[in-house]
Coordinates of C-alpha atoms in Angstrom, one line a residue:
M1242 CA -58.1 -76.6 -109.5
V1243 CA -60.7 -76.5 -106.6
T1244 CA -63.7 -78.4 -107.7
H1245 CA -65.9 -80.2 -104.9
L1246 CA -64.8 -78.9 -101.5
S1247 CA -66.9 -78.6 -98.3
L1248 CA -68.7 -74.7 -98.5
S1249 CA -69.4 -75.3 -95.1
L1250 CA -66.1 -74.9 -93.8
R1251 CA -65.2 -71.5 -95.5
R1252 CA -66.6 -68.1 -95.2
N1253 CA -66.1 -67.0 -99.1
S1254 CA -67.3 -68.8 -102.6
L1255 CA -64.7 -69.4 -104.8
L1256 CA -65.6 -66.5 -107.3
P1257 CA -63.7 -63.9 -105.5
L1258 CA -60.4 -65.8 -105.3
L1259 CA -60.8 -67.5 -108.9
T1260 CA -61.1 -63.7 -110.3
V1261 CA -58.1 -63.1 -108.2
L1262 CA -56.3 -66.3 -109.5
I1263 CA -57.1 -65.2 -113.1
A1264 CA -55.5 -61.9 -112.9
G1265 CA -52.3 -63.7 -111.6
A1266 CA -51.3 -64.7 -108.2
G1267 CA -48.3 -62.8 -106.7
S1268 CA -44.9 -64.0 -107.5
S1269 CA -41.8 -65.3 -105.7
L1270 CA -38.6 -64.4 -105.1
R1271 CA -37.2 -67.2 -107.2
G1272 CA -38.7 -66.6 -110.2
E1273 CA -42.7 -66.1 -112.1
E1274 CA -44.2 -69.5 -110.2
P1275 CA -46.0 -68.6 -107.2
L1276 CA -44.4 -70.2 -104.0
N1277 CA -46.8 -72.4 -102.2
V1278 CA -46.3 -71.8 -98.5
I1279 CA -47.0 -74.5 -95.6
V1280 CA -46.4 -73.5 -92.3
Y1281 CA -45.9 -76.5 -89.3
F1282 CA -46.7 -74.9 -85.5
V1283 CA -46.6 -77.9 -83.4
D1284 CA -48.0 -77.5 -79.6
D1285 CA -45.8 -78.0 -76.7
M1286 CA -42.8 -79.3 -78.4
G1287 CA -39.4 -78.9 -76.8
W1288 CA -36.0 -78.1 -78.2
T1289 CA -34.6 -81.3 -78.2
D1290 CA -37.9 -83.2 -79.1
V1291 CA -36.8 -83.9 -82.9
G1292 CA -34.3 -86.1 -84.3
C1293 CA -32.0 -83.8 -85.7
F1294 CA -32.1 -81.7 -82.6
G1295 CA -30.7 -84.4 -80.8
S1296 CA -33.6 -86.5 -79.4
D1297 CA -32.2 -90.0 -78.7
F1298 CA -35.9 -91.6 -78.1
Y1299 CA -38.2 -89.8 -80.3
E1300 CA -38.1 -91.1 -84.2
T1301 CA -38.7 -88.0 -86.9
P1302 CA -37.1 -89.1 -90.0
N1303 CA -39.6 -86.6 -92.1
I1304 CA -39.0 -83.7 -89.9
D1305 CA -35.0 -84.6 -90.1
R1306 CA -35.7 -84.7 -94.1
L1307 CA -36.9 -80.8 -93.9
A1308 CA -33.6 -79.9 -92.0
A1309 CA -31.6 -81.8 -94.5
E1310 CA -33.2 -80.0 -97.6
G1311 CA -33.1 -76.5 -95.5
V1312 CA -32.0 -74.4 -92.4
R1313 CA -31.9 -75.7 -89.1
F1314 CA -32.2 -72.5 -86.5
T1315 CA -30.1 -73.6 -83.4
N1316 CA -31.0 -70.1 -81.4
A1317 CA -34.8 -69.8 -82.4
Y1318 CA -37.3 -68.4 -79.7
S1319 CA -41.1 -68.6 -79.4
A1320 CA -42.5 -65.4 -79.1
C1321 CA -43.8 -66.4 -75.6
T1322 CA -44.0 -69.0 -73.3
V1323 CA -47.3 -69.9 -73.6
C1324 CA -49.7 -70.6 -76.8
S1325 CA -51.9 -68.1 -77.8
P1326 CA -49.7 -65.4 -77.6
S1327 CA -47.0 -67.2 -79.8
R1328 CA -49.9 -67.7 -82.3
A1329 CA -51.0 -64.1 -82.7
A1330 CA -47.3 -63.3 -83.1
L1331 CA -47.0 -66.0 -86.0
L1332 CA -50.1 -64.6 -87.6
T1333 CA -49.3 -60.8 -87.8
G1334 CA -45.6 -60.2 -87.0
K1335 CA -46.1 -58.2 -84.0
Y1336 CA -44.9 -58.6 -80.5
P1337 CA -47.5 -60.5 -78.1
A1338 CA -47.1 -57.2 -75.9
R1339 CA -48.3 -55.0 -78.5
L1340 CA -51.2 -57.2 -79.4
H1341 CA -51.7 -57.2 -75.8
V1342 CA -52.3 -61.4 -76.4
T1343 CA -49.8 -62.2 -73.2
D1344 CA -51.5 -65.4 -72.1
F1345 CA -53.2 -68.3 -73.3
I1346 CA -56.8 -67.8 -73.3
P1347 CA -58.7 -67.7 -71.1
G1348 CA -55.3 -67.9 -68.5
H1349 CA -55.4 -69.8 -65.3
P1350 CA -58.0 -68.1 -62.3
F1351 CA -55.3 -67.7 -59.8
V1352 CA -56.0 -66.2 -56.1
N1353 CA -53.8 -64.7 -53.6
T1354 CA -51.2 -63.4 -55.9
P1355 CA -48.7 -60.7 -55.2
L1356 CA -49.1 -58.6 -58.6
L1357 CA -52.9 -58.6 -60.7
I1358 CA -52.7 -59.0 -63.8
P1359 CA -53.9 -56.2 -66.5
E1360 CA -57.0 -56.6 -68.4
W1361 CA -55.3 -58.2 -71.5
T1362 CA -56.6 -59.1 -75.0
Q1363 CA -58.5 -62.3 -75.0
Q1364 CA -58.7 -62.7 -79.1
L1365 CA -56.9 -61.9 -82.1
N1366 CA -59.2 -58.7 -82.8
L1367 CA -60.3 -58.4 -86.6
E1368 CA -58.6 -55.3 -87.4
E1369 CA -55.4 -57.4 -87.4
V1370 CA -54.1 -58.1 -90.5
T1371 CA -52.8 -61.8 -90.8
V1372 CA -50.3 -63.2 -93.2
A1373 CA -53.4 -65.3 -94.8
E1374 CA -55.2 -62.0 -95.2
Q1375 CA -52.4 -60.7 -97.2
L1376 CA -51.3 -63.7 -99.3
K1377 CA -55.3 -64.0 -100.3
T1378 CA -55.3 -60.6 -101.8
K1379 CA -52.8 -61.9 -103.7
G1380 CA -54.3 -65.5 -105.3
Y1381 CA -53.5 -67.6 -102.6
H1382 CA -56.0 -70.3 -101.2
T1383 CA -55.6 -70.1 -97.4
A1384 CA -56.5 -72.9 -95.1
H1385 CA -56.0 -73.2 -91.4
F1386 CA -55.7 -77.1 -89.9
G1387 CA -56.1 -77.9 -86.4
K1388 CA -55.5 -75.3 -83.4
W1389 CA -56.4 -71.7 -83.5
H1390 CA -57.0 -70.9 -79.6
L1391 CA -57.2 -67.2 -80.4
T1392 CA -61.0 -66.9 -79.7
P1393 CA -62.6 -65.6 -76.5
R1394 CA -63.9 -68.0 -74.3
D1395 CA -66.0 -67.6 -71.0
R1396 CA -64.7 -69.6 -68.6
T1397 CA -67.1 -71.7 -66.6
D1398 CA -66.7 -74.8 -64.2
D1399 CA -68.7 -77.1 -67.0
P1400 CA -65.7 -78.7 -68.9
N1401 CA -67.7 -78.6 -71.7
D1402 CA -68.7 -75.3 -72.0
D1403 CA -67.2 -74.3 -75.3
G1404 CA -67.9 -71.0 -74.6
N1405 CA -68.7 -70.5 -78.3
F1406 CA -67.3 -66.9 -80.3
P1407 CA -67.3 -68.1 -84.0
E1408 CA -67.1 -64.7 -85.1
F1409 CA -63.2 -64.5 -84.1
Y1410 CA -62.6 -68.2 -85.8
P1411 CA -59.8 -68.8 -88.8
D1412 CA -62.1 -67.7 -91.5
R1413 CA -62.7 -64.3 -90.5
Q1414 CA -58.8 -63.8 -90.4
G1415 CA -58.1 -64.5 -93.8
F1416 CA -58.9 -68.7 -94.0
D1417 CA -60.6 -69.9 -96.9
F1418 CA -61.1 -73.1 -95.5
N1419 CA -61.1 -73.7 -91.2
I1420 CA -60.6 -77.6 -90.3
G1421 CA -60.4 -77.9 -86.7
G1422 CA -59.9 -74.3 -85.1
C1423 CA -62.2 -73.2 -82.3
E1424 CA -61.6 -71.8 -79.0
R1425 CA -60.4 -74.9 -77.4
G1426 CA -56.9 -74.9 -76.5
A1427 CA -56.6 -78.8 -76.4
P1428 CA -59.2 -81.7 -77.2
A1429 CA -60.4 -84.1 -74.2
S1430 CA -59.3 -87.1 -76.1
Y1431 CA -57.1 -87.5 -79.4
Y1432 CA -59.5 -90.2 -80.2
W1433 CA -62.8 -89.1 -82.2
P1434 CA -65.0 -87.5 -81.5
Y1435 CA -62.3 -85.5 -79.2
G1436 CA -65.0 -85.0 -76.2
R1437 CA -65.7 -85.6 -72.8
G1438 CA -67.6 -89.0 -71.9
K1439 CA -68.0 -92.3 -71.2
T1440 CA -70.0 -93.2 -74.0
L1441 CA -69.8 -92.7 -77.4
E1442 CA -73.1 -90.8 -77.5
E1443 CA -71.7 -88.5 -74.6
K1444 CA -68.8 -87.8 -76.6
K1445 CA -70.5 -86.8 -79.5
N1446 CA -72.4 -84.4 -77.4
N1447 CA -69.7 -82.8 -75.3
N1448 CA -67.5 -82.9 -79.0
T1449 CA -66.5 -79.0 -79.0
F1450 CA -64.6 -79.6 -82.4
R1451 CA -67.4 -78.8 -84.5
T1452 CA -65.3 -77.5 -87.5
I1453 CA -63.6 -81.1 -88.1
P1454 CA -65.6 -82.9 -90.6
D1455 CA -66.8 -86.5 -90.1
H1456 CA -66.2 -87.9 -93.3
G1457 CA -65.6 -91.9 -92.0
A1458 CA -64.3 -90.8 -88.7
T1459 CA -64.7 -93.8 -86.6
E1460 CA -63.6 -94.6 -82.5
D1461 CA -60.2 -95.7 -83.9
T1462 CA -59.9 -92.2 -85.6
Y1463 CA -56.9 -90.3 -84.3
L1464 CA -57.1 -86.5 -84.0
T1465 CA -53.9 -85.7 -85.8
D1466 CA -54.1 -88.0 -88.2
Q1467 CA -57.9 -86.8 -89.3
L1468 CA -56.8 -83.3 -89.6
A1469 CA -53.6 -84.9 -91.9
D1470 CA -56.3 -86.6 -94.1
E1471 CA -58.1 -83.4 -94.5
A1472 CA -54.9 -81.2 -95.3
V1473 CA -53.8 -84.2 -98.2
R1474 CA -57.3 -84.3 -99.5
L1475 CA -57.4 -80.2 -100.0
I1476 CA -54.0 -79.7 -101.1
G1477 CA -54.8 -82.0 -103.6
E1478 CA -58.3 -80.3 -104.9
F1479 CA -56.1 -77.2 -105.1
D1480 CA -53.5 -78.8 -107.7
Q1481 CA -51.5 -76.2 -109.3
D1482 CA -52.4 -72.9 -107.7
P1483 CA -50.7 -71.3 -105.2
F1484 CA -51.5 -72.3 -101.6
F1485 CA -50.8 -71.4 -98.1
I1486 CA -51.3 -73.9 -95.4
Y1487 CA -51.2 -73.4 -91.6
F1488 CA -50.8 -76.7 -89.7
P1489 CA -50.8 -76.1 -86.1
F1490 CA -50.9 -79.4 -84.6
Y1491 CA -52.6 -80.1 -81.6
N1492 CA -50.1 -82.4 -80.7
V1493 CA -47.9 -82.9 -78.4
H1494 CA -50.3 -80.7 -75.8
T1495 CA -51.7 -82.6 -73.2
P1496 CA -53.8 -85.2 -72.6
L1497 CA -50.8 -87.3 -73.2
Q1498 CA -52.4 -90.2 -75.2
G1499 CA -50.6 -91.6 -78.1
R1500 CA -51.7 -93.5 -80.9
E1501 CA -52.1 -97.0 -79.7
D1502 CA -49.6 -98.7 -81.9
L1503 CA -47.0 -95.9 -81.7
V1504 CA -47.6 -96.4 -77.9
E1505 CA -46.7 -100.0 -77.8
K1506 CA -43.6 -99.6 -80.6
Y1507 CA -42.2 -97.0 -77.6
R1508 CA -42.9 -99.5 -75.2
K1509 CA -40.7 -102.1 -76.7
K1510 CA -37.8 -99.3 -77.6
L1511 CA -38.1 -98.2 -74.3
E1512 CA -37.4 -101.5 -72.4
A1513 CA -34.3 -102.4 -75.0
N1514 CA -33.0 -98.9 -74.5
P1515 CA -33.7 -98.2 -70.8
N1516 CA -31.0 -95.7 -70.2
V1517 CA -32.0 -92.9 -73.1
T1518 CA -32.8 -89.2 -71.7
Q1519 CA -36.4 -89.0 -72.9
K1520 CA -38.3 -91.7 -71.5
N1521 CA -42.4 -90.9 -71.9
I1522 CA -43.8 -93.4 -74.5
Q1523 CA -47.2 -91.8 -74.9
Y1524 CA -45.3 -88.0 -75.6
A1525 CA -42.8 -89.9 -77.8
A1526 CA -46.0 -91.7 -79.9
M1527 CA -47.5 -88.1 -80.0
V1528 CA -44.2 -86.6 -81.5
E1529 CA -44.1 -89.3 -84.1
S1530 CA -47.7 -89.0 -85.2
V1531 CA -46.6 -85.1 -85.7
D1532 CA -43.7 -86.7 -88.1
E1533 CA -46.1 -89.1 -89.7
A1534 CA -49.0 -86.0 -90.7
I1535 CA -46.2 -83.8 -92.1
G1536 CA -44.6 -87.0 -94.1
R1537 CA -47.8 -87.5 -95.6
I1538 CA -48.6 -83.9 -96.4
M1539 CA -45.1 -83.5 -98.2
A1540 CA -45.7 -86.7 -100.3
Q1541 CA -49.0 -85.1 -101.5
V1542 CA -46.7 -82.0 -102.2
A1543 CA -44.4 -83.9 -104.1
K1544 CA -47.1 -86.2 -105.8
Q1545 CA -48.6 -82.8 -107.6
G1546 CA -45.0 -81.6 -108.8
V1547 CA -45.2 -78.5 -106.5
S1548 CA -42.2 -79.8 -104.0
D1549 CA -39.7 -77.3 -105.5
R1550 CA -41.9 -74.1 -105.5
T1551 CA -42.9 -74.9 -101.7
M1552 CA -41.6 -73.0 -98.5
V1553 CA -42.1 -75.3 -95.5
I1554 CA -41.9 -73.3 -91.8
F1555 CA -41.3 -75.6 -88.8
S1556 CA -41.9 -74.5 -85.4
S1557 CA -43.0 -74.7 -82.2
D1558 CA -45.5 -72.3 -80.3
N1559 CA -43.0 -72.6 -76.5
G1560 CA -40.9 -74.9 -75.0
G1561 CA -41.6 -78.5 -73.9
L1562 CA -43.7 -79.1 -70.7
Y1563 CA -41.5 -80.2 -68.2
P1564 CA -41.3 -82.7 -66.5
Q1565 CA -44.8 -84.2 -67.0
S1566 CA -44.2 -84.5 -70.8
T1567 CA -40.2 -84.4 -71.9
T1568 CA -36.9 -83.4 -70.5
N1569 CA -35.6 -79.9 -72.0
R1570 CA -32.0 -80.6 -71.0
P1571 CA -29.6 -79.3 -71.3
L1572 CA -32.2 -76.3 -71.4
R1573 CA -33.5 -75.2 -67.9
Q1574 CA -37.2 -75.7 -67.0
G1575 CA -39.8 -75.9 -69.6
K1576 CA -43.6 -74.2 -70.9
G1577 CA -44.4 -71.2 -69.0
S1578 CA -41.3 -70.6 -67.7
I1579 CA -39.0 -67.8 -69.6
Y1580 CA -35.8 -70.1 -68.8
E1581 CA -34.5 -71.4 -72.3
G1582 CA -36.5 -74.3 -71.6
G1583 CA -39.5 -72.4 -71.8
V1584 CA -38.7 -70.4 -74.9
R1585 CA -36.3 -72.1 -77.0
V1586 CA -37.7 -74.3 -79.7
P1587 CA -36.8 -76.6 -82.7
T1588 CA -37.0 -74.3 -85.9
I1589 CA -36.6 -75.5 -89.5
I1590 CA -37.1 -73.4 -92.7
R1591 CA -37.0 -75.4 -96.0
W1592 CA -37.1 -73.8 -99.5
P1593 CA -35.6 -75.3 -102.5
G1594 CA -33.7 -72.8 -104.5
G1595 CA -34.0 -70.1 -101.6
A1596 CA -32.2 -71.8 -98.5
K1597 CA -29.2 -73.6 -98.5
A1598 CA -29.8 -77.6 -97.9
G1599 CA -28.5 -78.9 -94.7
A1600 CA -27.2 -75.6 -93.5
V1601 CA -27.2 -74.5 -89.7
S1602 CA -27.6 -70.7 -88.6
E1603 CA -27.2 -69.5 -85.2
E1604 CA -28.5 -66.4 -85.4
P1605 CA -31.1 -65.8 -83.1
V1606 CA -34.7 -65.6 -84.9
I1607 CA -38.1 -65.7 -83.1
T1608 CA -41.6 -66.0 -84.0
I1609 CA -42.8 -63.1 -85.2
D1610 CA -40.1 -63.4 -88.0
F1611 CA -41.9 -65.7 -89.9
F1612 CA -44.8 -63.3 -91.6
S1613 CA -42.1 -61.1 -93.0
T1614 CA -39.8 -64.2 -94.3
I1615 CA -43.5 -65.6 -95.9
L1616 CA -44.5 -62.2 -97.2
D1617 CA -41.3 -61.5 -98.5
A1618 CA -40.4 -65.1 -99.9
T1619 CA -43.8 -65.1 -102.0
G1620 CA -43.4 -61.3 -103.4
A1621 CA -46.5 -60.6 -101.9
V1622 CA -45.3 -57.4 -99.1
P1623 CA -41.6 -56.7 -99.6
P1624 CA -40.2 -55.9 -96.2
T1625 CA -39.6 -52.1 -96.8
K1626 CA -43.5 -51.9 -97.5
L1627 CA -44.6 -53.4 -93.9
G1628 CA -44.2 -50.3 -91.7
D1629 CA -43.2 -49.7 -88.2
A1630 CA -46.1 -52.1 -86.3
I1631 CA -44.3 -54.8 -87.8
D1632 CA -41.9 -56.5 -85.7
G1633 CA -40.4 -59.0 -87.4
L1634 CA -37.8 -59.3 -90.0
S1635 CA -37.5 -61.2 -92.9
L1636 CA -35.4 -64.5 -92.9
V1637 CA -34.6 -64.8 -96.2
P1638 CA -31.4 -63.4 -96.1
L1639 CA -30.1 -66.2 -93.6
L1640 CA -31.8 -68.7 -95.4
K1641 CA -29.1 -67.5 -97.9
D1642 CA -26.1 -67.4 -96.2
P1643 CA -27.0 -69.0 -93.0
S1644 CA -23.2 -69.2 -92.1
S1645 CA -22.4 -65.8 -92.1
A1646 CA -25.4 -63.1 -93.0
T1647 CA -26.9 -61.5 -89.7
L1648 CA -30.1 -59.5 -89.0
D1649 CA -30.3 -56.0 -88.6
R1650 CA -31.7 -55.9 -84.7
D1651 CA -29.6 -55.8 -81.2
A1652 CA -32.2 -57.4 -79.6
I1653 CA -35.5 -59.4 -79.1
F1654 CA -37.9 -59.6 -76.1
W1655 CA -40.3 -61.0 -74.2
H1656 CA -43.2 -60.0 -72.4
Y1657 CA -45.6 -61.9 -69.7
P1658 CA -47.4 -59.9 -66.9
H1659 CA -48.7 -63.2 -65.4
Y1660 CA -49.0 -66.4 -63.5
H1661 CA -48.5 -69.5 -64.5
S1662 CA -49.3 -72.9 -63.4
M1663 CA -45.7 -74.6 -63.6
G1664 CA -44.4 -71.9 -61.4
G1665 CA -44.3 -68.8 -63.7
V1666 CA -44.5 -65.4 -62.7
P1667 CA -45.0 -62.0 -64.5
Y1668 CA -41.6 -61.2 -66.5
S1669 CA -40.1 -59.6 -69.0
A1670 CA -36.8 -60.7 -70.8
V1671 CA -34.2 -59.5 -73.7
R1672 CA -31.5 -60.9 -75.3
M1673 CA -28.8 -59.1 -77.0
G1674 CA -26.2 -61.2 -78.2
D1675 CA -25.3 -64.0 -76.5
W1676 CA -26.4 -62.1 -73.1
K1677 CA -29.9 -63.1 -72.1
L1678 CA -31.7 -60.6 -69.0
I1679 CA -34.5 -61.7 -67.2
E1680 CA -36.7 -59.1 -65.1
Q1681 CA -39.3 -60.5 -62.6
H1682 CA -41.8 -58.2 -61.6
G1683 CA -43.3 -57.1 -58.4
G1684 CA -39.3 -57.4 -56.6
I1685 CA -39.7 -60.9 -56.0
A1686 CA -36.4 -61.8 -57.0
P1687 CA -33.2 -60.2 -58.6
V1688 CA -32.6 -59.5 -62.2
E1689 CA -30.8 -62.3 -63.9
L1690 CA -28.2 -61.8 -66.4
Y1691 CA -26.9 -64.9 -68.2
H1692 CA -24.4 -65.6 -71.1
L1693 CA -26.1 -68.2 -72.9
S1694 CA -23.0 -69.4 -75.4
E1695 CA -21.2 -70.4 -72.1
D1696 CA -23.9 -71.4 -69.5
I1697 CA -27.1 -72.6 -71.4
H1698 CA -28.8 -74.0 -68.6
E1699 CA -28.6 -70.7 -67.0
D1700 CA -27.1 -71.8 -63.8
H1701 CA -24.7 -68.4 -63.2
N1702 CA -26.4 -65.0 -62.3
L1703 CA -24.0 -63.0 -63.8
A1704 CA -25.6 -59.6 -63.2
E1705 CA -23.6 -58.5 -59.7
T1706 CA -20.4 -59.1 -62.0
E1707 CA -21.7 -57.1 -64.9
P1708 CA -22.9 -54.3 -63.5
E1709 CA -22.9 -51.8 -66.4
R1710 CA -24.3 -54.7 -69.3
T1711 CA -27.0 -55.2 -66.5
A1712 CA -28.0 -52.0 -66.4
A1713 CA -27.9 -51.3 -70.2
M1714 CA -30.0 -54.0 -71.1
L1715 CA -32.7 -53.5 -68.3
K1716 CA -32.7 -49.9 -69.8
R1717 CA -33.3 -51.0 -73.3
L1718 CA -35.9 -53.7 -72.1
Q1719 CA -37.7 -50.8 -70.4
D1720 CA -38.1 -48.8 -73.3
W1721 CA -39.1 -51.6 -75.6
R1722 CA -41.8 -51.9 -73.2
H1723 CA -42.9 -48.7 -73.6
S1724 CA -42.4 -48.5 -77.2
V1725 CA -45.2 -51.4 -77.6
D1726 CA -47.3 -50.0 -74.9
A1727 CA -46.9 -53.2 -72.7
Q1728 CA -49.2 -53.7 -70.2
M1729 CA -47.9 -54.1 -66.9
P1730 CA -49.2 -55.9 -63.6
T1731 CA -49.7 -53.7 -60.5
K1732 CA -49.7 -54.3 -56.5
N1733 CA -52.4 -56.6 -55.1
P1734 CA -53.5 -54.8 -52.0
S1735 CA -55.6 -57.7 -50.9
Y1736 CA -52.3 -60.2 -51.1
D1737 CA -52.0 -62.4 -47.9
P1738 CA -48.4 -64.0 -47.9
G1739 CA -49.5 -66.1 -45.1
Q1740 CA -52.2 -68.1 -47.5
P1741 CA -50.7 -70.0 -50.8
V1742 CA -51.2 -68.6 -54.3
G1743 CA -53.1 -70.8 -56.5
I1744 CA -55.5 -71.5 -58.9
S1745 CA -59.4 -71.7 -58.2
R1746 CA -61.4 -74.1 -59.6
G1747 CA -64.5 -75.5 -58.7
G1748 CA -64.3 -74.1 -55.1
K1749 CA -60.6 -75.4 -54.1
I1750 CA -57.0 -73.7 -54.5
R1751 CA -54.5 -75.9 -55.8
P1752 CA -51.3 -74.5 -55.4
M1753 CA -48.7 -73.3 -58.3
A1754 CA -46.3 -75.3 -59.1
V1755 CA -42.6 -75.5 -58.0
V1756 CA -40.4 -76.3 -60.7
R1757 CA -36.7 -76.4 -60.1
E1758 CA -34.4 -77.3 -63.1

């Protein structure tokens, strides 16, 4: 039972929650004991950045253990190729296009683009019902640790302008506890106090992560370790009460800054194994920090004797940042791109008694499915009661029968009416079966069609040789956009093709990157 938690980190007192707990928590599909849920959502982790998904360099024994105890999804996708939309989708079960949260907040300040981006929503609106709010009504403790990035932020040229909008923080979206969630998408430094500056005092003054308690932190404290410390402490206080933990890591987002002891470990490993595919020692250290944190949290769950009634979902908000951080081979490109490297992500669901251990599912799944899956597995809200506005489907049938079960849908969709610094242009896309169609807006490129089971690197555009399939999939995509009221970019009357397309910062224009792989 919760005893001495820091009330400064939460919005509501424990009394209403305890009243609900006495009345009885929602029971899971497994039986009468309530099912705990932990969601690990890693930032910018690529499809092959985990041992059980093929990494030949990064060490992830704890994540691999989740796969051994659960179902590994080989055709799992993020809801977007950048972070904020995927986070909004996970929490609500809705496509980013339906929410109009379609870019990372606040987006890149591009100039001289052929298309003008729409007036999109730069926060998760409070009227949206999150999975935390749903579980809270069933007597769950709800806690957020890490990156939120669903809060408005006023962009200025001052790198330390925090653009503070606490009214959109996690504690306004169903979370009793918010540790680390704010408007920032990444720390200035992964070492405490996480702010910019040459001196400790400057770093403290510029630290925008004010939702993280110090609790004895020093300049040697690594952000991921501190968040894991807080999660372990809080889970320990929950004891046998049902809980929902949402742990969206700041790792492995830039700045590339691993914990020093792990960086040295991978420096030696690379020297001994120079022919590995993945070679970034800073990034490798950051990946292992994620794995260590997961291991520590799962050890606490086991210590409390609730491991057998704890579901774990592990995934990433988009593909790996290529080429700065990692390689997504055999997939094409990375974060910000609609090619597979930007949107296919490692995904695992562990659920003792509810998911077949060590199994693999090849069914296409997407971030929006986690919402319905959690509510179905916990018994909080049956899938038939969710309503038409929820786009995701429950994955419970796949967990029980991953080799042969299928989902009742014919397509999954993406929509990004923005430009991205890594060369991404406004696009929409649809996957139907093994086929994927990409439409880049503004007529800058022909429609692309790929047969993923035979061409995972998307080298061979089959749109011209498959005209009927292309036309049918394009219409399906356009009909879907209309059904969710997707916002579209419009022609820019001021566009000058003789001038570069770039990002404006501090009076300077930085050209858009060109990523070819």
